[in-house]
Short mmCIF file of C-alpha atoms in Angstrom, two decimals:
data_model
loop_
_atom_site.label_atom_id
_atom_site.label_comp_id
_atom_site.label_asym_id
_atom_site.label_seq_id
_atom_site.Cartn_x
_atom_site.Cartn_y
_atom_site.Cartn_z
CA MET A 1 107.27 137.80 117.96
CA LYS A 2 104.20 135.82 119.02
CA LYS A 3 104.85 133.35 116.23
CA TRP A 4 108.39 132.69 117.46
CA ARG A 5 107.18 132.20 121.04
CA LEU A 6 104.58 129.73 119.84
CA THR A 7 107.22 127.93 117.77
CA ALA A 8 109.56 127.71 120.77
CA LEU A 9 106.75 126.39 122.97
CA LEU A 10 105.91 123.80 120.33
CA ALA A 11 109.54 122.74 119.99
CA ASN A 12 109.82 122.28 123.75
CA LEU A 13 106.63 120.21 123.83
CA VAL A 14 107.77 118.01 120.94
CA GLY A 15 111.24 117.53 122.40
CA THR A 16 109.86 116.67 125.82
CA ALA A 17 107.41 114.15 124.37
CA ILE A 18 110.07 112.44 122.22
CA CYS A 19 112.66 112.33 125.03
CA TYR A 20 110.15 111.09 127.56
CA ALA A 21 108.88 108.44 125.15
CA THR A 22 112.45 107.32 124.41
CA GLU A 23 113.35 107.15 128.11
CA LEU A 24 110.27 105.09 128.81
CA SER A 25 111.08 102.79 125.92
CA ASP A 26 114.31 101.93 127.74
CA SER A 27 113.03 101.80 131.31
CA THR A 28 109.46 100.52 131.03
CA LEU A 29 109.43 97.99 128.23
CA SER A 30 106.52 96.20 129.84
CA THR A 31 104.25 99.07 128.87
CA GLY A 32 105.08 98.61 125.20
CA PHE A 33 107.14 101.70 124.41
CA GLU A 34 109.34 101.52 121.34
CA GLY A 35 110.94 103.72 118.71
CA SER A 36 111.52 103.41 114.98
CA TYR A 37 113.55 105.19 112.34
CA GLU A 38 113.45 105.65 108.60
CA VAL A 39 116.05 107.07 106.20
CA GLU A 40 115.52 107.51 102.49
CA ALA A 41 117.28 108.89 99.43
CA ALA A 42 115.48 109.50 96.12
CA ALA A 43 116.27 111.10 92.77
CA SER A 44 114.27 111.64 89.58
CA VAL A 45 115.25 112.37 85.98
CA SER A 46 112.66 113.82 83.65
CA SER A 47 112.26 115.14 80.13
CA GLY A 48 109.78 117.89 79.35
CA GLY A 49 108.99 120.99 81.35
CA HIS A 50 108.35 119.33 84.71
CA THR A 51 108.56 116.14 86.78
CA PRO A 52 105.60 113.88 85.87
CA PHE A 53 102.49 114.50 87.92
CA TRP A 54 102.17 111.25 89.91
CA LEU A 55 105.87 111.15 90.82
CA ILE A 56 105.38 114.07 93.23
CA THR A 57 101.62 114.14 93.92
CA ASN A 58 100.03 113.05 97.22
CA ARG A 59 103.47 112.65 98.85
CA SER A 60 103.05 115.33 101.55
CA GLY A 61 105.66 117.70 100.13
CA LEU A 62 108.26 115.22 98.83
CA GLY A 63 109.65 115.95 95.36
CA SER A 64 109.45 118.96 93.08
CA VAL A 65 107.82 119.99 89.80
CA LYS A 66 111.30 120.96 88.58
CA THR A 67 113.07 118.38 86.45
CA ASN A 68 116.08 116.34 87.60
CA THR A 69 115.56 116.68 91.33
CA GLY A 70 115.91 114.60 94.48
CA PHE A 71 115.84 114.50 98.25
CA VAL A 72 117.22 112.78 101.33
CA ARG A 73 115.16 112.40 104.48
CA ALA A 74 115.48 111.06 107.99
CA ALA A 75 112.62 110.31 110.36
CA ALA A 76 112.26 108.94 113.86
CA HIS A 77 109.18 108.14 115.95
CA ALA A 78 108.83 106.95 119.53
CA GLY A 79 105.87 106.20 121.71
CA GLY A 80 103.75 103.78 123.64
CA ARG A 81 101.68 103.36 126.77
CA ILE A 82 102.44 104.76 130.21
CA ASP A 83 99.63 102.76 131.81
CA ARG A 84 96.19 101.42 130.88
CA HIS A 85 94.83 104.81 129.86
CA TRP A 86 97.73 107.16 129.10
CA SER A 87 100.18 107.04 126.18
CA LEU A 88 102.71 109.35 124.54
CA ARG A 89 104.07 109.66 121.03
CA GLY A 90 106.47 112.00 119.24
CA GLY A 91 108.16 112.17 115.88
CA VAL A 92 110.30 114.12 113.49
CA ASP A 93 110.75 113.86 109.70
CA LEU A 94 113.34 116.14 108.09
CA VAL A 95 113.93 116.50 104.34
CA GLY A 96 116.82 118.01 102.40
CA SER A 97 116.30 118.56 98.68
CA TRP A 98 118.04 119.87 95.58
CA ARG A 99 116.33 121.71 92.73
CA SER A 100 113.13 121.97 94.72
CA GLU A 101 110.79 124.59 96.16
CA SER A 102 112.66 124.43 99.47
CA PRO A 103 116.17 123.07 100.16
CA PHE A 104 115.16 122.09 103.72
CA LEU A 105 111.76 121.00 104.94
CA ILE A 106 110.35 120.00 108.33
CA ARG A 107 107.79 117.49 107.11
CA GLU A 108 106.86 116.19 110.56
CA LEU A 109 107.64 117.49 114.03
CA TYR A 110 105.05 116.65 116.64
CA GLY A 111 104.32 115.45 120.14
CA ALA A 112 101.09 113.79 121.24
CA ILE A 113 99.57 112.64 124.51
CA ARG A 114 96.58 110.34 124.61
CA TYR A 115 94.08 109.52 127.36
CA ARG A 116 91.63 106.73 126.57
CA ALA A 117 89.94 107.76 123.29
CA PHE A 118 91.21 111.36 123.26
CA GLU A 119 94.51 112.66 121.90
CA LEU A 120 96.10 116.11 122.14
CA SER A 121 98.88 116.71 119.62
CA ALA A 122 101.00 119.68 118.62
CA GLY A 123 103.09 120.17 115.49
CA SER A 124 103.25 118.99 111.88
CA ARG A 125 101.95 115.47 111.33
CA LEU A 126 101.05 113.45 108.23
CA GLU A 127 97.33 113.19 107.54
CA ASN A 128 96.16 109.59 107.17
CA ASP A 129 92.63 109.33 108.57
CA ARG A 130 90.59 109.59 105.39
CA LEU A 131 87.71 107.60 103.90
CA VAL A 132 89.69 106.98 100.69
CA ASP A 133 92.71 104.73 100.16
CA MET A 134 95.52 107.30 100.22
CA HIS A 135 97.82 104.92 98.32
CA LEU A 136 95.52 104.44 95.30
CA SER A 137 92.94 107.25 95.36
CA SER A 138 93.31 110.47 93.40
CA GLY A 139 92.88 112.23 96.75
CA ASP A 140 90.39 113.47 99.30
CA LEU A 141 88.65 116.74 98.38
CA LEU A 142 89.56 118.58 101.60
CA PHE A 143 92.75 116.90 102.92
CA SER A 144 94.47 114.74 100.31
CA GLY A 145 97.99 114.45 101.71
CA ASN A 146 99.26 116.34 98.67
CA ALA A 147 100.74 119.36 100.48
CA VAL A 148 103.27 119.83 103.26
CA PRO A 149 101.52 119.13 106.61
CA ILE A 150 100.22 122.19 108.45
CA PRO A 151 101.54 122.73 112.01
CA GLN A 152 98.61 122.73 114.42
CA ILE A 153 97.42 122.02 117.92
CA LYS A 154 94.79 119.33 117.57
CA LEU A 155 92.36 117.66 119.94
CA SER A 156 91.00 114.49 118.36
CA MET A 157 89.58 111.02 118.75
CA PRO A 158 91.81 108.85 116.54
CA GLY A 159 89.47 105.85 116.77
CA TYR A 160 85.71 105.47 116.93
CA MET A 161 84.11 105.63 120.39
CA ASP A 162 81.15 103.28 120.67
CA ILE A 163 77.90 104.64 122.08
CA PRO A 164 77.22 102.73 125.32
CA GLY A 165 74.38 100.22 125.25
CA LEU A 166 74.29 99.71 121.48
CA ASN A 167 76.64 96.70 121.29
CA GLY A 168 79.09 98.53 119.02
CA TRP A 169 76.54 99.37 116.32
CA LEU A 170 77.04 103.14 116.51
CA GLY A 171 80.32 104.97 117.03
CA PHE A 172 81.67 108.46 116.49
CA LYS A 173 84.92 110.42 116.42
CA ALA A 174 85.73 114.10 116.13
CA PHE A 175 88.57 116.62 115.96
CA PHE A 176 89.21 120.33 116.49
CA SER A 177 92.43 122.15 115.62
CA ILE A 178 94.10 125.53 115.31
CA GLY A 179 97.36 126.10 113.44
CA TRP A 180 99.26 128.30 111.03
CA LEU A 181 100.63 128.10 107.48
CA THR A 182 104.40 128.18 107.06
CA ASP A 183 104.85 129.08 103.38
CA SER A 184 104.98 132.90 103.48
CA ARG A 185 108.67 133.02 102.46
CA TRP A 186 108.01 130.55 99.65
CA GLN A 187 105.06 132.67 98.47
CA ARG A 188 107.21 135.81 98.40
CA ASN A 189 109.93 134.12 96.33
CA TYR A 190 107.38 132.52 94.04
CA VAL A 191 105.26 135.58 93.14
CA GLY A 192 108.23 137.95 92.62
CA GLU A 193 108.27 141.71 92.90
CA ASN A 194 105.19 143.94 93.15
CA LYS A 195 102.86 140.96 93.62
CA ARG A 196 100.57 140.22 96.52
CA TYR A 197 101.27 137.30 98.87
CA PHE A 198 100.28 136.31 102.41
CA SER A 199 102.19 135.97 105.67
CA ASP A 200 101.39 134.44 109.10
CA VAL A 201 98.04 133.03 107.94
CA MET A 202 96.20 131.07 110.64
CA TYR A 203 94.35 127.79 110.17
CA HIS A 204 91.39 126.07 111.80
CA SER A 205 89.69 122.73 111.17
CA LYS A 206 87.01 120.60 112.81
CA GLY A 207 85.01 117.52 111.98
CA LEU A 208 82.67 114.80 113.12
CA ARG A 209 82.36 111.29 111.68
CA LEU A 210 79.92 108.46 112.46
CA ARG A 211 80.15 104.70 112.01
CA ILE A 212 76.91 102.73 111.73
CA GLY A 213 77.23 98.96 112.03
CA ASN A 214 79.47 96.61 113.98
CA PRO A 215 82.24 95.36 111.66
CA SER A 216 83.07 92.45 113.99
CA ILE A 217 79.51 91.13 113.75
CA HIS A 218 78.03 92.25 110.42
CA PRO A 219 79.76 92.63 107.02
CA LEU A 220 77.91 95.84 106.12
CA THR A 221 78.92 99.15 107.71
CA PHE A 222 78.55 102.84 106.91
CA GLU A 223 80.95 105.71 107.68
CA GLY A 224 80.22 109.34 107.04
CA GLY A 225 80.67 112.81 108.40
CA LEU A 226 81.17 116.50 108.01
CA GLU A 227 84.49 118.37 108.12
CA MET A 228 85.34 122.04 107.74
CA ALA A 229 88.54 124.05 107.49
CA ALA A 230 89.42 127.73 107.22
CA GLN A 231 92.29 130.15 106.65
CA TYR A 232 92.08 133.43 108.54
CA GLY A 233 94.18 136.22 110.01
CA GLY A 234 97.66 136.94 108.71
CA LYS A 235 98.94 139.83 106.62
CA VAL A 236 98.61 140.85 103.00
CA MET A 237 102.14 141.62 101.79
CA ILE A 238 103.88 143.19 98.79
CA ASP A 239 107.69 143.17 98.59
CA GLY A 240 108.02 142.55 102.33
CA GLU A 241 105.73 145.41 103.34
CA VAL A 242 102.44 144.92 105.18
CA ILE A 243 99.52 146.15 103.06
CA LYS A 244 96.74 144.93 105.30
CA LYS A 245 96.51 143.04 108.60
CA MET A 246 93.64 140.59 108.64
CA PRO A 247 91.58 140.27 111.84
CA ALA A 248 92.82 137.50 114.17
CA SER A 249 91.57 138.37 117.67
CA LEU A 250 89.83 135.90 119.96
CA LYS A 251 86.51 137.38 118.89
CA ASP A 252 87.48 136.91 115.25
CA PHE A 253 88.42 133.30 115.96
CA PHE A 254 84.87 132.64 117.16
CA HIS A 255 83.63 134.08 113.84
CA VAL A 256 85.82 131.46 112.16
CA VAL A 257 84.77 128.54 114.39
CA ILE A 258 81.11 129.39 113.79
CA PRO A 259 81.34 130.85 110.26
CA SER A 260 79.91 134.35 110.37
CA GLY A 261 80.65 137.85 109.13
CA GLY A 262 83.50 139.98 110.43
CA GLY A 263 83.51 143.56 111.61
CA GLY A 264 83.42 146.76 109.64
CA SER A 265 87.22 147.01 109.44
CA ASP A 266 87.53 143.88 107.33
CA PHE A 267 87.89 143.67 103.58
CA PRO A 268 84.69 143.93 101.51
CA GLY A 269 83.10 140.51 101.33
CA GLU A 270 84.20 139.46 104.81
CA GLU A 271 81.50 141.53 106.45
CA VAL A 272 78.59 140.17 104.40
CA ASN A 273 79.84 136.61 104.06
CA VAL A 274 82.07 134.92 106.63
CA LEU A 275 85.42 135.84 108.10
CA GLY A 276 88.26 133.95 106.40
CA ASN A 277 88.50 131.45 103.57
CA HIS A 278 86.26 128.48 104.38
CA GLY A 279 85.80 125.09 102.77
CA GLY A 280 84.38 121.79 103.82
CA GLU A 281 83.46 118.25 102.91
CA GLY A 282 80.54 115.96 103.49
CA SER A 283 81.41 112.30 103.05
CA GLY A 284 79.85 108.86 103.09
CA ARG A 285 81.28 105.38 102.59
CA LEU A 286 79.44 102.04 102.49
CA ASN A 287 81.60 98.99 103.26
CA TRP A 288 80.70 95.38 102.52
CA ARG A 289 83.41 93.07 103.86
CA LEU A 290 82.95 89.28 103.83
CA ARG A 291 86.50 88.58 105.01
CA GLN A 292 89.55 90.60 105.95
CA ASP A 293 90.88 90.13 102.39
CA LEU A 294 87.59 90.38 100.47
CA GLY A 295 85.40 93.45 100.36
CA LEU A 296 83.75 96.15 98.29
CA SER A 297 83.28 99.80 99.25
CA ALA A 298 81.43 102.68 97.58
CA TYR A 299 81.97 106.29 98.64
CA TYR A 300 80.94 109.84 97.83
CA LEU A 301 82.78 113.01 98.87
CA HIS A 302 81.08 116.37 98.48
CA PHE A 303 83.09 119.62 98.63
CA PHE A 304 81.45 122.89 99.58
CA ASP A 305 82.83 126.41 99.55
CA ASP A 306 79.97 128.21 101.29
CA HIS A 307 76.64 127.58 102.97
CA SER A 308 74.72 127.11 99.73
CA MET A 309 76.46 123.86 98.81
CA MET A 310 76.93 122.79 102.42
CA PHE A 311 73.17 122.40 102.65
CA PHE A 312 70.67 121.89 99.85
CA ASP A 313 70.15 125.35 98.35
CA TYR A 314 71.42 123.85 95.08
CA VAL A 315 71.46 120.33 93.66
CA TRP A 316 74.67 118.45 94.55
CA HIS A 317 76.13 117.75 91.12
CA ASP A 318 79.78 118.02 92.19
CA GLY A 319 81.77 115.44 94.08
CA LEU A 320 84.10 112.46 94.05
CA PHE A 321 82.39 109.11 93.44
CA GLY A 322 84.49 106.02 94.16
CA LEU A 323 84.50 102.22 94.20
CA GLU A 324 87.15 100.19 96.04
CA LEU A 325 87.50 96.41 95.60
CA THR A 326 89.74 94.31 97.87
CA LEU A 327 90.55 90.86 96.49
CA PRO A 328 91.75 87.66 98.20
CA SER A 329 95.50 86.96 98.18
CA ASN A 330 96.66 86.23 94.64
CA PRO A 331 99.75 86.87 92.48
CA VAL A 332 97.99 89.34 90.15
CA VAL A 333 96.14 92.20 91.86
CA GLY A 334 95.10 92.82 95.46
CA LYS A 335 93.10 96.06 95.29
CA VAL A 336 91.32 98.09 92.59
CA VAL A 337 90.07 101.67 92.95
CA TYR A 338 87.97 103.61 90.43
CA GLU A 339 86.97 107.24 90.93
CA TYR A 340 84.89 109.75 89.01
CA LEU A 341 85.48 113.40 89.87
CA TYR A 342 82.94 116.01 88.71
CA MET A 343 83.55 119.64 89.75
CA LYS A 344 82.00 121.69 86.92
CA ASP A 345 78.82 123.02 88.53
CA GLN A 346 79.99 125.05 91.55
CA SER A 347 76.42 126.35 92.17
CA GLY A 348 76.34 127.93 88.72
CA PRO A 349 78.33 130.73 87.05
CA PHE A 350 76.94 133.82 88.80
CA LEU A 351 77.51 135.32 92.27
CA TRP A 352 75.72 138.29 93.78
CA ASP A 353 75.77 139.19 97.47
CA HIS A 354 72.66 141.09 98.52
CA THR A 355 72.93 144.84 99.09
CA SER A 356 70.47 147.49 100.26
CA ASP A 357 69.97 148.52 96.62
CA LEU A 358 69.45 144.97 95.33
CA PRO A 359 68.55 142.66 98.22
CA GLU A 360 68.67 139.45 96.18
CA GLN A 361 71.20 136.70 96.87
CA VAL A 362 72.65 134.41 94.18
CA SER A 363 75.29 132.13 95.70
CA GLY A 364 76.99 130.81 92.59
CA ASP A 365 80.54 130.77 91.23
CA ASP A 366 81.97 129.01 94.28
CA ASP A 367 85.40 129.03 92.58
CA TYR A 368 86.66 125.94 94.42
CA TYR A 369 89.99 126.25 96.28
CA ASN A 370 90.31 129.95 95.35
CA ASN A 371 89.51 133.00 97.48
CA HIS A 372 89.19 136.72 96.79
CA LEU A 373 91.66 137.52 99.60
CA TYR A 374 93.88 134.54 100.36
CA ALA A 375 96.15 132.54 98.09
CA GLY A 376 93.64 129.68 98.19
CA TRP A 377 93.55 126.15 99.52
CA GLU A 378 97.30 125.51 99.13
CA HIS A 379 100.44 125.11 101.24
CA TRP A 380 103.90 125.56 99.72
CA GLY A 381 102.23 125.79 96.31
CA MET A 382 100.60 122.36 96.46
CA GLY A 383 96.85 122.02 96.78
CA ILE A 384 95.66 120.72 100.15
CA GLY A 385 92.63 119.17 98.44
CA ASN A 386 92.34 116.85 95.45
CA PRO A 387 95.43 117.33 93.22
CA LEU A 388 93.53 116.80 89.94
CA ILE A 389 92.52 120.42 90.44
CA ILE A 390 95.99 121.50 89.41
CA SER A 391 98.00 123.22 92.15
CA PRO A 392 99.44 126.76 91.79
CA VAL A 393 103.03 125.43 91.77
CA TRP A 394 102.35 124.02 88.30
CA ASN A 395 101.21 127.38 86.87
CA GLY A 396 104.62 128.53 85.69
CA ASP A 397 103.64 132.23 85.75
CA ASN A 398 104.02 133.06 89.48
CA SER A 399 100.26 132.98 90.06
CA LEU A 400 98.88 131.60 93.33
CA LYS A 401 95.46 130.87 91.81
CA PHE A 402 94.01 127.47 90.93
CA LYS A 403 93.52 128.18 87.24
CA CYS A 404 91.38 125.15 86.42
CA ASN A 405 88.91 124.07 89.08
CA ARG A 406 86.07 123.09 86.72
CA VAL A 407 87.14 119.56 85.87
CA VAL A 408 85.78 116.12 85.06
CA SER A 409 88.13 113.21 85.69
CA HIS A 410 88.34 109.42 85.64
CA HIS A 411 90.95 107.79 87.86
CA VAL A 412 92.05 104.17 88.33
CA GLY A 413 94.42 102.79 90.95
CA LEU A 414 95.69 99.19 91.09
CA ALA A 415 98.02 97.49 93.57
CA GLY A 416 99.35 94.00 94.08
CA HIS A 417 101.69 91.86 96.19
CA PRO A 418 102.72 88.99 93.87
CA LEU A 419 105.73 87.89 95.95
CA SER A 420 106.69 88.22 99.60
CA TRP A 421 109.39 90.73 98.65
CA LEU A 422 107.61 92.55 95.77
CA ASP A 423 104.82 95.16 95.62
CA TRP A 424 103.54 97.16 92.66
CA ARG A 425 101.19 100.06 92.03
CA LEU A 426 99.60 101.60 88.93
CA LEU A 427 97.80 104.97 88.76
CA ALA A 428 96.06 106.37 85.68
CA SER A 429 94.05 109.60 85.47
CA TYR A 430 92.26 111.29 82.59
CA THR A 431 91.07 114.84 83.23
CA ARG A 432 89.21 117.42 81.15
CA GLY A 433 89.37 121.04 82.28
CA TRP A 434 87.27 124.13 81.51
CA GLY A 435 89.29 126.64 83.56
CA ARG A 436 87.31 128.84 85.97
CA TYR A 437 83.97 130.59 85.57
CA LYS A 438 85.77 133.93 85.90
CA VAL A 439 88.58 132.98 83.51
CA PRO A 440 87.46 130.09 81.30
CA TYR A 441 89.81 128.32 78.91
CA PRO A 442 89.28 129.27 75.25
CA PHE A 443 88.92 125.54 74.56
CA VAL A 444 88.60 122.44 76.73
CA LYS A 445 91.98 121.12 77.81
CA ASP A 446 92.79 117.57 78.78
CA ASN A 447 95.39 115.71 80.77
CA VAL A 448 96.58 112.10 81.04
CA ASN A 449 98.77 111.19 84.03
CA LEU A 450 100.26 107.71 84.47
CA LEU A 451 102.40 106.02 87.12
CA ALA A 452 103.95 102.54 87.30
CA GLU A 453 105.79 101.73 90.52
CA VAL A 454 107.57 98.64 91.86
CA THR A 455 108.98 98.19 95.39
CA CYS A 456 111.42 95.42 96.31
CA SER A 457 112.08 94.46 99.94
CA PRO A 458 114.56 91.52 99.98
CA ALA A 459 114.21 89.24 102.99
CA ARG A 460 118.00 88.93 103.28
CA LEU A 461 118.32 92.72 103.67
CA LYS A 462 116.04 93.32 106.63
CA GLY A 463 114.58 96.80 106.69
CA TRP A 464 115.88 97.73 103.24
CA SER A 465 113.67 98.49 100.25
CA ALA A 466 114.11 100.01 96.80
CA THR A 467 111.41 101.64 94.69
CA ALA A 468 111.49 102.36 90.97
CA ALA A 469 108.72 104.46 89.41
CA VAL A 470 107.98 105.66 85.89
CA GLY A 471 105.69 108.64 85.29
CA LEU A 472 104.16 109.89 82.04
CA ASP A 473 102.10 113.01 81.32
CA PHE A 474 100.23 113.81 78.10
CA GLY A 475 97.82 116.54 77.10
CA ASN A 476 97.67 120.31 76.85
CA MET A 477 96.86 121.09 80.48
CA LEU A 478 100.32 120.29 81.88
CA GLY A 479 102.13 119.31 78.69
CA LYS A 480 104.18 116.23 77.90
CA SER A 481 106.67 114.81 80.34
CA ARG A 482 108.41 111.50 81.00
CA GLY A 483 110.41 110.66 84.08
CA VAL A 484 111.91 107.99 86.30
CA MET A 485 112.31 108.09 90.08
CA LEU A 486 114.52 105.77 92.13
CA SER A 487 114.54 105.63 95.92
CA ILE A 488 116.29 103.54 98.58
CA LYS A 489 114.86 103.29 102.09
CA LYS A 490 116.02 101.76 105.38
CA THR A 491 113.70 101.29 108.33
CA GLY A 492 114.36 99.80 111.72
CA ILE A 493 113.68 99.72 115.45
CA LEU A 494 115.48 102.11 117.77
#
């Protein structure tokens, strides 16, 4: 009942924000209010057991692993300034699909109010503030944009706030959110009878990021920070019956915000470790930009699953290492991204939590993206983190586990704009997988995933664009698949 009240409150807030923004766009044009819309239809045809990997990956819930599928979507956004300091924004993005995990999906539904550098938003909203290029990267380790957005109430600083007196050489931004996962019905249908799934799971995230250097004065800048997220609360279910209610009181929430052990009524493991399923990311990016269209960046993202790898109890072997090159305008290629993903170590293969009988602690076997209680770091079957750690929806056996999180991968992304009406993109990934420490593969498996995509936006057809993409998968991790996706999109001003 509480969930429905919260949903109704959210819907009212979103509706009020959108309507108010739309009214202001008509009556106070001098403040800069405006609205936009976007409609799209897409279909894919594939051979093999699934739609090719890059045709549906990092698209925030669009598409399906099933073959011969498609979707139609409609989105609208409105917003702008009320005065010098206040602004509003709201949006909605609805998707209808066939042969997919869900025939109807609310991809975005949010309202946001901003005062100076601070923004309060509520609802589902696409994630786009990452240190990697979300168009060419394999994906951020904590929030990649691979899964359906999580509804949340979020207080954030969308842009960097400069520290006074330092002439713009040091800035920071931060965020704090609380939300809930919406895939309990999907989980129940996916796992089948007599299998455990999770309902009404809560969500929390927070982060802080720094910028060192003034990009308007000096070509060299550094960005880096620390972010954390957690799943907590909810119910453990089997066939629609509640097996266990997880703690979700205000006191428990503080145990999640400041990761610490739960009470004696919690499942084993929660009391001696921390309440909920926690993960996080430390990140750093060095940017060298001579001009707006010429620059080189190097970045490192480090995922941690507990305190041991958050700090320096163990050597940091794991992470995503990347290089990003932006080239001056030319008819060949405009940007190149190379990434190396290494996730094999995970603090070593052995875990032992200290007890009164054996008070030694060995914090290994981090088992990235998995958890002994929750389904893991997924939403609607798609991994919230880097998709090269294959999501549960690809398992094919109704399991909600990430079956191969010990991987080594090379990834290349290329993009270009050869003509005013033509854009292209190429993605290529090669991954080797060892399974999990608990359940290793009997032999090392590999995977090759390719994408070639072209988008045409004719000047004579203002707002119209068409995209054609070809995807290919090889290897024994996902199997062979070939597919083509076509989409037509229309955008415009309301």
